[in-house]
Coordinates of C-alpha atoms in Angstrom, one line a residue:
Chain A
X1 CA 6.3 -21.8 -39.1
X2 CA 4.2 -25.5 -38.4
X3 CA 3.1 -25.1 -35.5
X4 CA 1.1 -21.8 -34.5
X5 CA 1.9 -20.2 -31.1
X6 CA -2.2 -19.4 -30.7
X7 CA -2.5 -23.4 -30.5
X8 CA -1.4 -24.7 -27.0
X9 CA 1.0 -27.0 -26.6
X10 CA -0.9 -30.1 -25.8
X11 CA 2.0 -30.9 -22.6
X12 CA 3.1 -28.4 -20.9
X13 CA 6.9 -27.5 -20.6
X14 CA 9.3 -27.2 -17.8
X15 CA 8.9 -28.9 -14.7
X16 CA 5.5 -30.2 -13.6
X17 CA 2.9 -28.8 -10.8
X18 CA 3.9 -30.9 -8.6
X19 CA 7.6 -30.6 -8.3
X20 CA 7.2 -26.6 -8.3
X21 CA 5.3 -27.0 -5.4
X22 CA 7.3 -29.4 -3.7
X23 CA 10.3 -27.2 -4.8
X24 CA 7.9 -24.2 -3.4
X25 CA 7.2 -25.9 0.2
X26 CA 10.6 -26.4 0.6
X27 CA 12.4 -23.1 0.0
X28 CA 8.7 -21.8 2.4
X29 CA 10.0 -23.8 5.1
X30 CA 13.8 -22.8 4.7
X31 CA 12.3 -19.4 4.8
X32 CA 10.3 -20.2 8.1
X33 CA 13.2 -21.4 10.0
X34 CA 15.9 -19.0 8.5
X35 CA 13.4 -16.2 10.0
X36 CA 12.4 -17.8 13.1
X37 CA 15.6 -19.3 14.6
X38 CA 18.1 -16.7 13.2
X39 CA 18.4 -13.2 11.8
X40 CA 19.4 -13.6 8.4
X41 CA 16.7 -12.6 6.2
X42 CA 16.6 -9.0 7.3
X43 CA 18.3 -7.8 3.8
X44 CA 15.7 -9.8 2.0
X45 CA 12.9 -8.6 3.5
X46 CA 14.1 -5.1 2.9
X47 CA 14.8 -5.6 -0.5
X48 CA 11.1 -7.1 -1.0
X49 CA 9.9 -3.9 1.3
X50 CA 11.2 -2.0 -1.5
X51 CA 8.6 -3.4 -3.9
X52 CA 5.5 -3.6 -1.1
X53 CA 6.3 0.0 -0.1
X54 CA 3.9 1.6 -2.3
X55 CA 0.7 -0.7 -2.0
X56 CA 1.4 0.1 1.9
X57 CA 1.7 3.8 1.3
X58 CA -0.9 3.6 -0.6
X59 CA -3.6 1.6 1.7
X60 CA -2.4 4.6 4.7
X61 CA -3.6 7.2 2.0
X62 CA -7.8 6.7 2.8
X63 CA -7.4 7.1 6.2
X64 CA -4.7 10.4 5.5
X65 CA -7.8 11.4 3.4
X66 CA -10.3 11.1 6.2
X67 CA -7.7 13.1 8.6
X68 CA -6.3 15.7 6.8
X69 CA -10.2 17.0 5.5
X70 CA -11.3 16.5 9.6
X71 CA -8.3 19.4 10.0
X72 CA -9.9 21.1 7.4
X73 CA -13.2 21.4 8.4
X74 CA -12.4 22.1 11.9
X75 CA -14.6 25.6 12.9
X76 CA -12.2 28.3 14.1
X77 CA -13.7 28.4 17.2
X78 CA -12.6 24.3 18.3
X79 CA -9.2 25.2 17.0
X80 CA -8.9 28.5 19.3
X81 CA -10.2 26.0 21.9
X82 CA -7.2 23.6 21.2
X83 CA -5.0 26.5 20.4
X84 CA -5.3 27.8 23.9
X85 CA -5.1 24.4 25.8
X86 CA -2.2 23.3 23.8
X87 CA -0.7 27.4 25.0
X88 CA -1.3 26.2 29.0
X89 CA -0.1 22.9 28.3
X90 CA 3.3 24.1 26.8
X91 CA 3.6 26.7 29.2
X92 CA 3.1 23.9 32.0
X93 CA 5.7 21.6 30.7
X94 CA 8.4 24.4 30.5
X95 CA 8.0 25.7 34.0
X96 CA 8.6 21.8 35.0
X97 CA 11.3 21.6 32.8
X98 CA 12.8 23.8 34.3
X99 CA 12.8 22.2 37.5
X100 CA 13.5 18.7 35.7
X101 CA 17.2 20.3 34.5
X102 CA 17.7 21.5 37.8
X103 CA 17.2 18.3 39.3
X104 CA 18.9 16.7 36.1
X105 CA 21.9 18.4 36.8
X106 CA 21.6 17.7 40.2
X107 CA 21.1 14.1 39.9
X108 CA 24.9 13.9 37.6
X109 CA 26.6 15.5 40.2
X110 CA 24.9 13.3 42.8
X111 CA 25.4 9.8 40.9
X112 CA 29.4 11.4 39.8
X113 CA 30.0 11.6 43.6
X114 CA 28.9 8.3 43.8
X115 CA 30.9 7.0 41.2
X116 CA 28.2 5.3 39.4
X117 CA 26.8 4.7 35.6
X118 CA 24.4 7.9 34.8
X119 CA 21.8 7.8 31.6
X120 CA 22.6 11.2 29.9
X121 CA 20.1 11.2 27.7
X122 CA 19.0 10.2 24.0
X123 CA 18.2 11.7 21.3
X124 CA 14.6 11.2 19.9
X125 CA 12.5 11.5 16.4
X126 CA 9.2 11.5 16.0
X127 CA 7.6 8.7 13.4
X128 CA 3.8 8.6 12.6
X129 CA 1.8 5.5 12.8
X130 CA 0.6 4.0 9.4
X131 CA -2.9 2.6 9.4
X132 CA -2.4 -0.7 8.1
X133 CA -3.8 -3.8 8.9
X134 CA -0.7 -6.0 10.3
X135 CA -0.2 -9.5 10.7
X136 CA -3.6 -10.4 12.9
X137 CA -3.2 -11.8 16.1
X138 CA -0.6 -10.1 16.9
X139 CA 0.0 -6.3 18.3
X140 CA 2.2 -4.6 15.8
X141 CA 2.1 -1.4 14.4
X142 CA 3.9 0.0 11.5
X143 CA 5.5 3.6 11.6
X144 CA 6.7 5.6 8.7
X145 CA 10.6 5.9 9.5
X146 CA 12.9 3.6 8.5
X147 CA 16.2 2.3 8.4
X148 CA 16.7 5.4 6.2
X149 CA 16.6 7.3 9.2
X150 CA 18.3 5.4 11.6
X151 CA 15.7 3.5 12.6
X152 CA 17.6 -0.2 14.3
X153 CA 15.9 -3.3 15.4
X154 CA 15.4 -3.8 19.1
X155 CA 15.4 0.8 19.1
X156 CA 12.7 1.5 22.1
X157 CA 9.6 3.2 21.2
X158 CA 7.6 5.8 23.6
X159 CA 4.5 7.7 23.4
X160 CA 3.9 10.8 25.1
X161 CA 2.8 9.3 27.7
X162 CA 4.8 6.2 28.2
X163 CA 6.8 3.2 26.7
X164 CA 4.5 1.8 23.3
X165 CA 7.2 -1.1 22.3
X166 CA 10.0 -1.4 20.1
X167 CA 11.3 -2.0 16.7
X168 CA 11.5 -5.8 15.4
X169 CA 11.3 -5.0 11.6
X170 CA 13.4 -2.3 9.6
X171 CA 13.0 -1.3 6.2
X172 CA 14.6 1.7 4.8
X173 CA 11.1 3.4 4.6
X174 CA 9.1 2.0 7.9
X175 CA 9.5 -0.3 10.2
X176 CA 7.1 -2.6 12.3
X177 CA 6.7 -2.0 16.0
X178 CA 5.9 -4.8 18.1
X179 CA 3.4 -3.4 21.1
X180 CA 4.6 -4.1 24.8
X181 CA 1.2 -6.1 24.7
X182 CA 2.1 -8.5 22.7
X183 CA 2.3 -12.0 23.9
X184 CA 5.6 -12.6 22.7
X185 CA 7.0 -9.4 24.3
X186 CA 7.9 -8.5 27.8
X187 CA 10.1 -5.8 29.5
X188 CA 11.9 -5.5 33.0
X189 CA 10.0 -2.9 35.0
X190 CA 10.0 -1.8 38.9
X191 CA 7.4 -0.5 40.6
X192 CA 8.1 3.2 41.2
X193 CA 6.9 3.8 44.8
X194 CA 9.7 1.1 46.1
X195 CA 11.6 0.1 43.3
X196 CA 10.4 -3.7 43.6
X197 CA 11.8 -5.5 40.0
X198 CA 9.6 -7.6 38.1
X199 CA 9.1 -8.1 34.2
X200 CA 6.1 -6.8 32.5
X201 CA 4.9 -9.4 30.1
X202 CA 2.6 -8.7 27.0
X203 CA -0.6 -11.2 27.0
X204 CA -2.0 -10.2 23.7
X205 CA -5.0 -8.2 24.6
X206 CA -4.4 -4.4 24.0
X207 CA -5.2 -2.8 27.9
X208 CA -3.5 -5.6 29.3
X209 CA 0.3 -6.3 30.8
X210 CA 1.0 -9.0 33.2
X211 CA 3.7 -9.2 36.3
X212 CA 5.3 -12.1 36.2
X213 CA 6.7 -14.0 39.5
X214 CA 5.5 -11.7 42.2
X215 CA 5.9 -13.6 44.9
X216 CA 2.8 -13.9 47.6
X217 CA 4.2 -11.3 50.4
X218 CA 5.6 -8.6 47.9
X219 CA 4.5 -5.1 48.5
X220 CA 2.0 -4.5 45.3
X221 CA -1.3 -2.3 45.2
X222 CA -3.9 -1.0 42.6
X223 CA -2.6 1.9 41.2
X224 CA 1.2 1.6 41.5
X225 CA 3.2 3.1 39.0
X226 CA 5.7 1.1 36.6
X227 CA 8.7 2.3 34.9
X228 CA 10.9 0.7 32.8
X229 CA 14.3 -0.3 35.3
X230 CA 16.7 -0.3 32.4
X231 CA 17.9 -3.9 33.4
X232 CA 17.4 -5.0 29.6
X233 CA 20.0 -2.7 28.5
X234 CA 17.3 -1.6 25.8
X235 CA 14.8 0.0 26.8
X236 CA 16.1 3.4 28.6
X237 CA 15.8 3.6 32.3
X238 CA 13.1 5.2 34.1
X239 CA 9.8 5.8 32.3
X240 CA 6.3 4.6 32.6
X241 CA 5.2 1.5 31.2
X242 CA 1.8 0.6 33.4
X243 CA -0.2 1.0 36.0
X244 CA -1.1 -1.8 38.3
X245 CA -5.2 -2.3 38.3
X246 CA -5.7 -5.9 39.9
X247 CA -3.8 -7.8 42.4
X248 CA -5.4 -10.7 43.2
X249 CA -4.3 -14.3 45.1
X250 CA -5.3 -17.4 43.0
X251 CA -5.2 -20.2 45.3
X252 CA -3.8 -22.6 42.3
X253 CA -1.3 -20.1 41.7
X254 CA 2.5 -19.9 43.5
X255 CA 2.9 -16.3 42.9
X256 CA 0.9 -13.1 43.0
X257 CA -1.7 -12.5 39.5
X258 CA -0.9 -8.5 39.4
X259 CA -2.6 -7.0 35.9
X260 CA -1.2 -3.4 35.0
X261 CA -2.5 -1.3 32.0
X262 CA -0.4 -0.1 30.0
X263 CA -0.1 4.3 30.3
X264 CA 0.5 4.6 26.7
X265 CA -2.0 5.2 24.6
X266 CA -1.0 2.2 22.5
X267 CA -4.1 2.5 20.1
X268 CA -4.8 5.6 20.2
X269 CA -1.5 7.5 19.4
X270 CA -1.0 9.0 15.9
X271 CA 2.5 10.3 16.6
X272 CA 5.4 8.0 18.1
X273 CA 9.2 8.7 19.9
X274 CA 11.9 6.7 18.3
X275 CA 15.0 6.9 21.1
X276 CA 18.6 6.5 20.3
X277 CA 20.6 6.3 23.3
X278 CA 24.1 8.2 23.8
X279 CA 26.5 5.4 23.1
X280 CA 28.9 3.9 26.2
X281 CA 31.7 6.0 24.3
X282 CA 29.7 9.2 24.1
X283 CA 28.7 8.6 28.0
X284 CA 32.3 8.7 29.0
X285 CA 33.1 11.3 27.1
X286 CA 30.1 13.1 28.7
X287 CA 31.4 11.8 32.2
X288 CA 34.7 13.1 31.8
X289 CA 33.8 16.6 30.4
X290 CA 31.8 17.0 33.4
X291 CA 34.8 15.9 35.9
X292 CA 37.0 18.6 33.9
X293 CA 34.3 20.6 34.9
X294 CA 33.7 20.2 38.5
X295 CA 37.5 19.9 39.1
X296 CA 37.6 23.5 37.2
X297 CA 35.1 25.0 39.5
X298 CA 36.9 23.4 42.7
Chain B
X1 CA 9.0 -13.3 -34.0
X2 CA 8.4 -9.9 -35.2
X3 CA 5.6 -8.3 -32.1
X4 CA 3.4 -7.5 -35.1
X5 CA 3.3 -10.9 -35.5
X6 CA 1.5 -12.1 -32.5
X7 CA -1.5 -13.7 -33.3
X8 CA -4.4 -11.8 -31.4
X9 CA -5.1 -15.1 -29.1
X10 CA -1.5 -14.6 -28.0
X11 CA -1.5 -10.5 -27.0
X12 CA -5.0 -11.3 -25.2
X13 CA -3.0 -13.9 -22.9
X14 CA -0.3 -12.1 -22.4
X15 CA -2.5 -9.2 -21.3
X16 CA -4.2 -12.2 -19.1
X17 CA -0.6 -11.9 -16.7
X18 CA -0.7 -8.5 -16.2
X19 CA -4.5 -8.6 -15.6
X20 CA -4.1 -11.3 -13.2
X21 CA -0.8 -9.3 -11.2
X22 CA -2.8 -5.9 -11.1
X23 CA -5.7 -7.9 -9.2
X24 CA -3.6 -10.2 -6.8
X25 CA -1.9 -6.2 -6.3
X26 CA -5.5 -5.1 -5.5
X27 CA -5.5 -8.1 -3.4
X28 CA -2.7 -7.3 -1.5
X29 CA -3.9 -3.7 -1.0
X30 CA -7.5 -4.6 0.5
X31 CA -6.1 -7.1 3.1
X32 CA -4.1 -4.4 4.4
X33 CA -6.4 -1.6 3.9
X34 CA -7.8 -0.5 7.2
X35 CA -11.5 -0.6 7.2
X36 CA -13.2 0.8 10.4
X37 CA -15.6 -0.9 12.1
X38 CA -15.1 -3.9 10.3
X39 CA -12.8 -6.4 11.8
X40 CA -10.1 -8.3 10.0
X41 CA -11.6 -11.8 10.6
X42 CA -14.8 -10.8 9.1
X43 CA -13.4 -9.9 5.5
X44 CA -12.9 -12.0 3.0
X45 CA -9.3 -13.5 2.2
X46 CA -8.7 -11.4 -0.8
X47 CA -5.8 -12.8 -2.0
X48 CA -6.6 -16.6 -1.4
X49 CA -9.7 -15.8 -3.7
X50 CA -8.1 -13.8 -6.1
X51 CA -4.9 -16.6 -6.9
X52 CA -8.0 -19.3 -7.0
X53 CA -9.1 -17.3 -9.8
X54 CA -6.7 -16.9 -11.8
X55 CA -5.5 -20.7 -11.3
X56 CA -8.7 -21.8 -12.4
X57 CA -8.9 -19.0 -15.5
X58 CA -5.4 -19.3 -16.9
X59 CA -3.2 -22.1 -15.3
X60 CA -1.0 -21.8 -17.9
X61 CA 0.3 -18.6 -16.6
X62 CA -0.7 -18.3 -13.1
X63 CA 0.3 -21.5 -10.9
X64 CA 2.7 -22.1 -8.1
X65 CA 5.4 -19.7 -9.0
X66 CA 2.6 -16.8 -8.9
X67 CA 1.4 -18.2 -5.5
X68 CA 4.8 -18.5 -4.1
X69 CA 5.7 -14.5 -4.8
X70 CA 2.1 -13.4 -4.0
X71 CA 2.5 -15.0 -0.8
X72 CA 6.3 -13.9 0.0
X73 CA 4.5 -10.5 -0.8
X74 CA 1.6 -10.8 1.7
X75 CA 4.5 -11.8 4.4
X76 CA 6.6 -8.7 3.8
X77 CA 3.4 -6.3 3.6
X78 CA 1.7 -7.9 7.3
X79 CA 5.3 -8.2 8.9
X80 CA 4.4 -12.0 9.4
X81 CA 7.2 -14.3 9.3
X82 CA 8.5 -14.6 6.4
X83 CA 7.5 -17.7 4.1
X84 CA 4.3 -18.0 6.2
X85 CA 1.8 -17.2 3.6
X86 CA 4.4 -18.3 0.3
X87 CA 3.7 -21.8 2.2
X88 CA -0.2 -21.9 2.1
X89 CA -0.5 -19.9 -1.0
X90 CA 2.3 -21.9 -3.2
X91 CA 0.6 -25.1 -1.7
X92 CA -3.4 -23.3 -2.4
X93 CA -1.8 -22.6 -6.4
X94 CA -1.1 -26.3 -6.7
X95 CA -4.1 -28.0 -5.4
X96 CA -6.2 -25.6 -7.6
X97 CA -4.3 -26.6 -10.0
X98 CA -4.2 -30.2 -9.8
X99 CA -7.9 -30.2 -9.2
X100 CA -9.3 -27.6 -11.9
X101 CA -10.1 -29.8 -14.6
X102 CA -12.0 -32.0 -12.1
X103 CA -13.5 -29.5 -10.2
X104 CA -14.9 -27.1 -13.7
X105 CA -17.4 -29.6 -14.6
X106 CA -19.0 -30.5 -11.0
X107 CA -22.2 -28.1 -10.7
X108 CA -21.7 -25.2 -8.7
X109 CA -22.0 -26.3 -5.2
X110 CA -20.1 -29.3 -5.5
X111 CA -17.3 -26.9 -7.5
X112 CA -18.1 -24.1 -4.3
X113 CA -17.7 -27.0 -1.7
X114 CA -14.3 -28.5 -3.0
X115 CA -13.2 -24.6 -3.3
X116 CA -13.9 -23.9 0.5
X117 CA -11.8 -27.3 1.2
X118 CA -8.9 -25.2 -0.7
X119 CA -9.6 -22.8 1.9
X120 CA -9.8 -24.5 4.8
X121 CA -5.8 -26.2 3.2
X122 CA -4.5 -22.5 3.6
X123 CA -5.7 -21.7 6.7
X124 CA -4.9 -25.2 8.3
X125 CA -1.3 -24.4 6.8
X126 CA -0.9 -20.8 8.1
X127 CA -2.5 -22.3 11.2
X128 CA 0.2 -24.7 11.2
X129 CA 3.3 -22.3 10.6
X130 CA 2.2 -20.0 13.6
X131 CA 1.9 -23.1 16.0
X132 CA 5.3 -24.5 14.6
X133 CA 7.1 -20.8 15.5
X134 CA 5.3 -20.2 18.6
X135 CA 3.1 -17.7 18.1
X136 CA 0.0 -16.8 20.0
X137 CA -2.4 -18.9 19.1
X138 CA -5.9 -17.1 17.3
X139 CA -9.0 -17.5 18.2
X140 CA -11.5 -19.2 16.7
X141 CA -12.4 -16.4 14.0
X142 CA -9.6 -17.2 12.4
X143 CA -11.3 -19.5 10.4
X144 CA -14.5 -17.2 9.3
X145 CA -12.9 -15.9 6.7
X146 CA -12.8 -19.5 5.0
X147 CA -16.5 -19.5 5.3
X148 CA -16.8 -16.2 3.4
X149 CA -14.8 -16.8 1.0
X150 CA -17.4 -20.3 0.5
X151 CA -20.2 -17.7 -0.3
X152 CA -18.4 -15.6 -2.2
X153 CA -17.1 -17.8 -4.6
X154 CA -20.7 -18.9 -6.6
X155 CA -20.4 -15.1 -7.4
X156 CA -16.9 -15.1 -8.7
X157 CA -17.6 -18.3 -10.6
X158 CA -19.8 -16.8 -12.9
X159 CA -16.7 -14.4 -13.5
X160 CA -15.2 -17.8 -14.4
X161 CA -15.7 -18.8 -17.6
X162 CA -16.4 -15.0 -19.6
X163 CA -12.9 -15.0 -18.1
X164 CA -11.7 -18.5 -19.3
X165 CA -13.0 -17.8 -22.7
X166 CA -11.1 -14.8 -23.2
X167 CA -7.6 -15.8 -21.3
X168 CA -7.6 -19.6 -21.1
X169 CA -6.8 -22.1 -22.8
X170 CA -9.4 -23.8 -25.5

């Protein structure tokens, strides 16, 4: 052989530097706009998600660490402490479950009279939050159930307290949550104590939501509750998103400034609710098993 | 050619790729990597600092391409839009490119000053791609880790060239 592969080639093959990156920016930008404007490059990202997956599980394994030997060296005596609040606190919830199917079932009959839509119900899973550090800048987090397990993009996300976000990236193993606080996110809400609409919007600071439009005269306190009013035809109707802590009148400003925090404990939580809601067909069906069943008891 | 063969030169650069992919991986796993108490604008940009390195120690085998995956990578690991980072980082792989030979004889703070303008390229181009999509707009942190990554380097440059002697080309 003449010439030795330990000596370099004195030009390099292939196409130069600058056409790769020109090449490079290109395809980048393709990729910016392909993602931004339209939904296309959700089976790419999934199939790259398949190679990131274990440098994310990975990073979410210190803090598992920290967690799991905190359990461990918990002294008997905090977890009889926890042991009995969390005992009062489930036997709380069942005695008002109880009265929440009563009034459940009350409610279908109620709304069947009436000949109006009725939310049965949805079916939930519960996902854990992985600590990872997300794009910055914005409030996302990442959760540990994926497409894999029905996971969909635009699925609602709750706490135990109240609504966190929803889904805006699946992979079959996680998917990204994007935080109602986010300033690119925003919800229809109304204002629980007299069912006044108004959309929650995100400004990008974590204890912060922000009415928008309220005009000057509307009826709007400290301390009103928000739920969600369904109107979005995503998020399920009916549970709490905020609660109002300032209303104040800017004099530059057309409409009311009202600035809720949000109920959920948005960065807090360990443990998140991914909801599925019963599909229109499954409703019906729902609706008309429980006409056969009133006109049986008639 | 027979893998017995390889002339010793040869096996040490080919063990210069996978050297260079397991530390852009580490990379990758420290800007994710949740460290309490210590905000993400105040580390340093791992992978920005680790692809320099490797373009400056073996540009025959790290370059664009690298940079281009590397930063397709970072997009799909931070949820950012995708083709965010494989902008600035394919565009970060060429300039250090272009400019290595230059920059490898300037003494080090000339070398350390051109290195932070590298920098300051990616972050003006990520900068760039979250105004052009209409993202919120970060504060003005967002450019510390630039000014980390300035100190850092006289440190990783003495790294440089134990490194370019072993990988690089002679």
């Amino acid at each position: 052989m003449l010439r030795s592969a330990a000596i370099k080639p004195l030009f390099a093959r292939g196409p130069s530097p600058t056409f790769r990156v020109f090449f490079a920016a290109l395809t980048a930008l393709g990729l910016i706009v392909a993602d931004h404007r339209h939904q296309h490059l959700e089976m790419v990202r999934s199939a790259l998600a398949f190679l990131t997956y274990p440098v994310q599980y990975a990073a979410n394994q210190p803090t598992e660490l920290v967690r799991t030997t905190r359990e461990q060296l918990a002294s008997t005596h905090e977890l009889r402490v926890e042991n009995a609040e969390l005992h009062r606190e489930n036997l709380l919830l069942k005695a008002r479950l109880q009265q929440f199917e009563a009034l459940e079932a009350e409610n279908i009959r109620l709304r069947d009279l009436l000949g109006s839509s009725l939310d049965l119900g949805e079916r939930v899973v519960i996902a854990e939050i992985m600590s990872i550090e997300l794009a910055p800048y914005r409030q996302q987090v990442m959760v540990n159930k994926g497409t894999k397990s029905g996971v969909f993009i635009g699925q609602p996300v709750l706490d135990a307290n109240a609504v966190m976000g929803q889904v805006v990236r699946a992979s079959p193993f996680s998917s990204v949550v994007l935080l109602i606080t986010d300033a690119d996110h925003a919800l229809p809400v109304e204002i629980n104590r007299n069912g006044l609409r108004t959309i929650a919007a995100g400004t990008g600071l974590s204890q912060e939501l922000e009415l928008l439009y309220i005009p000057k005269n509307a009826d709007v306190r400290a301390g009103d509750l928000l739920v969600t009013s369904g109107m979005d035809g995503r998020f399920p109707a009916g549970y709490p998103v905020a609660r109002v802590t300032t209303v104040r009148q800017d004099p530059d400003n057309p409409f009311t400034t009202v600035i809720a925090a949000p109920t959920a404990r948005l960065d807090r939580s360990r443990e998140v609710l991914l909801v599925w809601n019963l599909s229109e067909t499954s409703r019906q069906q729902a609706l008309a098993g429980d006409a056969t069943k009133a006109r049986g008891s008639q | 050619m027979r893998p017995s063969r390889l002339s010793s030169a040869q096996r040490r650069r080919g063990g210069s790729l996978w050297l260079a992919l397991l530390t852009l991986v580490l990379a990758m796993y420290l800007t994710i990597l949740p460290i309490p108490g210590w905000p993400f604008d105040y580390q340093p940009p791992w992978v920005v600092l680790a692809l320099l390195f490797w373009c400056f120690a073996a540009p025959s085998r790290v370059g664009v391409l690298v940079g281009f995956c590397v930063g397709l990578m970072v997009d799909v690991l931070t949820g950012a839009l995708l083709g965010q980072h494989a902008l600035s980082l394919s565009v970060t792989a060429y300039l250090a490119i272009m400019l290595r030979a230059r920059i490898r004889i300037f003494p080090l703070w000339q070398q350390t000053f051109f290195v932070w303008l590298i920098l300051l390229v990616e972050r003006l181009l990520t900068l760039w791609a979250i105004g052009a999509t209409g993202q919120p707009m970060p504060p003005l942190t967002y450019w510390t880790p630039s000014l980390i990554g300035l100190f850092l380097w006289p440190f990783m440059s003495l790294l440089l060239t134990p490194m370019e002697r072993r990988v690089g080309p002679r």
